[in-house]
Every structure is written in C-alpha cells, then in structure tokens.
Short mmCIF file of C-alpha atoms in Angstrom, two decimals:
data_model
loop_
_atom_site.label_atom_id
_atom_site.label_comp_id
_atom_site.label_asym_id
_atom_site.label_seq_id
_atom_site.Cartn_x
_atom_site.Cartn_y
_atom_site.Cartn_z
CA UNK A 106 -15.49 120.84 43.91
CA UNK A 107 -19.39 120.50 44.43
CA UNK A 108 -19.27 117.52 41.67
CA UNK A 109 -16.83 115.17 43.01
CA UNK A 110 -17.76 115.62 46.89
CA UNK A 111 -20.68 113.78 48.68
CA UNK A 112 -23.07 115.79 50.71
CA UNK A 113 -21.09 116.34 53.95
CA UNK A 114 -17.71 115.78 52.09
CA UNK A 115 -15.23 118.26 53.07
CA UNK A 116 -12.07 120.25 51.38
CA UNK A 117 -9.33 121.87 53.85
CA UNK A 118 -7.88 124.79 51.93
CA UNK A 119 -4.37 125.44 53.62
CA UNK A 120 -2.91 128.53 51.64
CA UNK A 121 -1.35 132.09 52.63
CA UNK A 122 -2.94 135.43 52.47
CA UNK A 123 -1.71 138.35 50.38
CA UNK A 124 -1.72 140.05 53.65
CA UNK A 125 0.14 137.72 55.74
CA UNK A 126 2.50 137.21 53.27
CA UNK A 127 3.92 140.63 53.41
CA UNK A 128 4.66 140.31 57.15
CA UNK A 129 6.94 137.48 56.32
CA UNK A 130 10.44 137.34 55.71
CA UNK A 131 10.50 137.38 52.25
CA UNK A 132 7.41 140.26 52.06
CA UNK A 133 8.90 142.49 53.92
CA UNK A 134 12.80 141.89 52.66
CA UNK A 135 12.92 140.66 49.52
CA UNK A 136 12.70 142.92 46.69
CA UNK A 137 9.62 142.68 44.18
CA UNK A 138 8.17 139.62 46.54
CA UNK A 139 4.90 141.16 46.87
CA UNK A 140 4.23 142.74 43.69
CA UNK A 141 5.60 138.96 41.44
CA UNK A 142 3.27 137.37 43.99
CA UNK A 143 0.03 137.46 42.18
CA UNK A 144 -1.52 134.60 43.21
CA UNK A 145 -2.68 135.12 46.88
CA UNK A 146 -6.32 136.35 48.05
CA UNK A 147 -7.86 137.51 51.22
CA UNK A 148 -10.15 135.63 53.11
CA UNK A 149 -12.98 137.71 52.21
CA UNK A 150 -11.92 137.07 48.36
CA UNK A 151 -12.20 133.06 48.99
CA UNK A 152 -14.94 133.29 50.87
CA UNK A 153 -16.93 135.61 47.72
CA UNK A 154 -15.43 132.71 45.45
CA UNK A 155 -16.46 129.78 47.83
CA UNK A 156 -20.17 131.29 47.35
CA UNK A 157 -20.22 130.85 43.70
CA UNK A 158 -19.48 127.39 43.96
CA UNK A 159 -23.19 125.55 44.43
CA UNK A 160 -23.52 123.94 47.67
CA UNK A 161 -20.08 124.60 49.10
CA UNK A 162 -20.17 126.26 52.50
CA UNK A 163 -16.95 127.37 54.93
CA UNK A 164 -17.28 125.23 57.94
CA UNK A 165 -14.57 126.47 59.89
CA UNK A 166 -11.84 129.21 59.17
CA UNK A 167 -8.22 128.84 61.70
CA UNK A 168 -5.30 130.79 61.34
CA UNK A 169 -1.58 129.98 62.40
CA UNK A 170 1.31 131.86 63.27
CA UNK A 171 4.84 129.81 64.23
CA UNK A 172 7.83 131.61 65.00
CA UNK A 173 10.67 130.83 62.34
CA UNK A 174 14.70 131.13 62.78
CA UNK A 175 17.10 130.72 60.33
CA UNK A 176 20.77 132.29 59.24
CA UNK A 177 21.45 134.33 56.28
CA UNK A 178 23.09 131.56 54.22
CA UNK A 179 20.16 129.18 54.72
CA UNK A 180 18.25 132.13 53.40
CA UNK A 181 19.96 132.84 50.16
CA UNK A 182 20.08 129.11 49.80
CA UNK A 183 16.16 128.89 49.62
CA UNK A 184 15.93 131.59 47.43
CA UNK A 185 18.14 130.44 44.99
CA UNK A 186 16.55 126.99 44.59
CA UNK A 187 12.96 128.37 44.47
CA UNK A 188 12.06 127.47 47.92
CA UNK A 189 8.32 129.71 47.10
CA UNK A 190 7.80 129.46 43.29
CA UNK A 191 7.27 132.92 43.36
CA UNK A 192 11.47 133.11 43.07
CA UNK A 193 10.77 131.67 39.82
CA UNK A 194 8.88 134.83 38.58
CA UNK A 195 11.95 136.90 38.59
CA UNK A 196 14.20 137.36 35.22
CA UNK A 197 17.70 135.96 36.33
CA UNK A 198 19.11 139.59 36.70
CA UNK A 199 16.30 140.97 38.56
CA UNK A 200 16.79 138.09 41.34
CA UNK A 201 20.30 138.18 41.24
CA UNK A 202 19.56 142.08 41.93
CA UNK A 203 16.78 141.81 44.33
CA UNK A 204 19.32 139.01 46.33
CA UNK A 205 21.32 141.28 47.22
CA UNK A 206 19.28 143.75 47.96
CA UNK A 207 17.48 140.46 50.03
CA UNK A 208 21.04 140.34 51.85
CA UNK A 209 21.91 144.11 52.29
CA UNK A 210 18.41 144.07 53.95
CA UNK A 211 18.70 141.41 56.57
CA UNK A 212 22.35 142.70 57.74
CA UNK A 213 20.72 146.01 58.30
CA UNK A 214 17.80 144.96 59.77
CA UNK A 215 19.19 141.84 62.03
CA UNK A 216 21.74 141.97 64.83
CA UNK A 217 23.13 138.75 63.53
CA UNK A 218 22.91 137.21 59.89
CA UNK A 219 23.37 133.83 61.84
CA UNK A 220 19.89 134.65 64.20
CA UNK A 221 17.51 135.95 61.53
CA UNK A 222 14.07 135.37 63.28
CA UNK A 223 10.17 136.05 62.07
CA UNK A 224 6.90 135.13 62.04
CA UNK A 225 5.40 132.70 59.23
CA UNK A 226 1.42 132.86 59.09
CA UNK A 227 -1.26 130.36 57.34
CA UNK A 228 -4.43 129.54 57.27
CA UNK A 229 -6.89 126.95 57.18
CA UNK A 230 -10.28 126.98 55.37
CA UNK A 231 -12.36 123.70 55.90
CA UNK A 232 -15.22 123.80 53.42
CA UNK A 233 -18.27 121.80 53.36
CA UNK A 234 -20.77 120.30 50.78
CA UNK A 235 -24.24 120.37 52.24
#
C-alpha cells in the first residue's frame, strides 16, 4: 500500500467484522457460518496491521447498519449460489445439512418465512499515506 500511494493518497477499506458478522442473518442462523468464516478481523486487529504498514495512518473509521428484508426462498437461493464465498467453504453434504438446519431455523425463529427481517452491518476504514 505505502509504495504505490502518493503522500496524501488514500485507501477506503469497506469490509465486515467478525463481530458484526455474527449478528447477521447468516451468523446467527446458518450452521458452521462463523466458525468456516476465517477471514474477518476486528477493528482493533486492522488497525494493529495498518501500523505495520510504514506511513499508513486511519483517517477516519464509519460504521453502517441498514435494515434488510427478504423471504425464505430468496434466502436458500443465495446460499445455494454462493451469495458470501464463505458458502463455498462447506463440503456439499455439510451445506446441504447446515441448509436445512438454515431453514428449520428461520421458520422457528420468524413469524413468516415470506417477512424474514435483520440487520446487515459494515464498515468503512479510510486510510491515509502521510
């Protein structure tokens, strides 16, 4: 990063946390998310790596949170074609498994399969070469 950026240049990081991904839909309802999901950090684990990195410094840190809807169906449906690569980290009988597990947890969890609501976080990291 601190090679190809001028002084002043700037990198926006836009990722998830490990911790707001387990509020999500998939975190807290889909079987094995959390623990095949390896590749998340804290902030406080990208900001330690961010200081190793010569001349980098975070500008400006901004988290989001948007209320998402969806149905069952649409659900399965974005599972099955990867919609997070971490689907693609299950063996085909342990997703298969942990779908239905995915399903048997939404019915009892949701009023409706058809009004399946949550809240998706991000957040932002603009970093800075000085």
């Amino acid at each position: 990063m601190s090679r190809v950026l001028k002084s002043g240049g700037r990198i926006f990081i836009y990722t998830r946390l490990r911790s707001q991904n387990a509020r999500n839909i998939w975190g807290r309802h889909f079987p094995l998310f959390l623990e095949k999901e390896n590749r998340l950090h804290e902030l406080h684990e990208i900001k330690e790596m961010l200081k190793l990195i010569p001349l980098m410094v975070v500008e400006s840190v901004k988290r989001f949170r948007y209320w998402r809807n969806s149905t069952l169906s649409r659900l399965v449906n974005q599972a099955r074609n990867s919609h997070y690569s971490t689907f693609s980290l299950y063996r085909r009988d342990e997703f298969e498994a942990a779908l239905q597990a995915f399903c048997d947890n939404i019915i009892d969890n949701f009023s409706s399969s058809e009004k399946v609501g949550w809240f998706d976080e991000n957040i932002l990291l603009v970093v800075r070469k000085t």
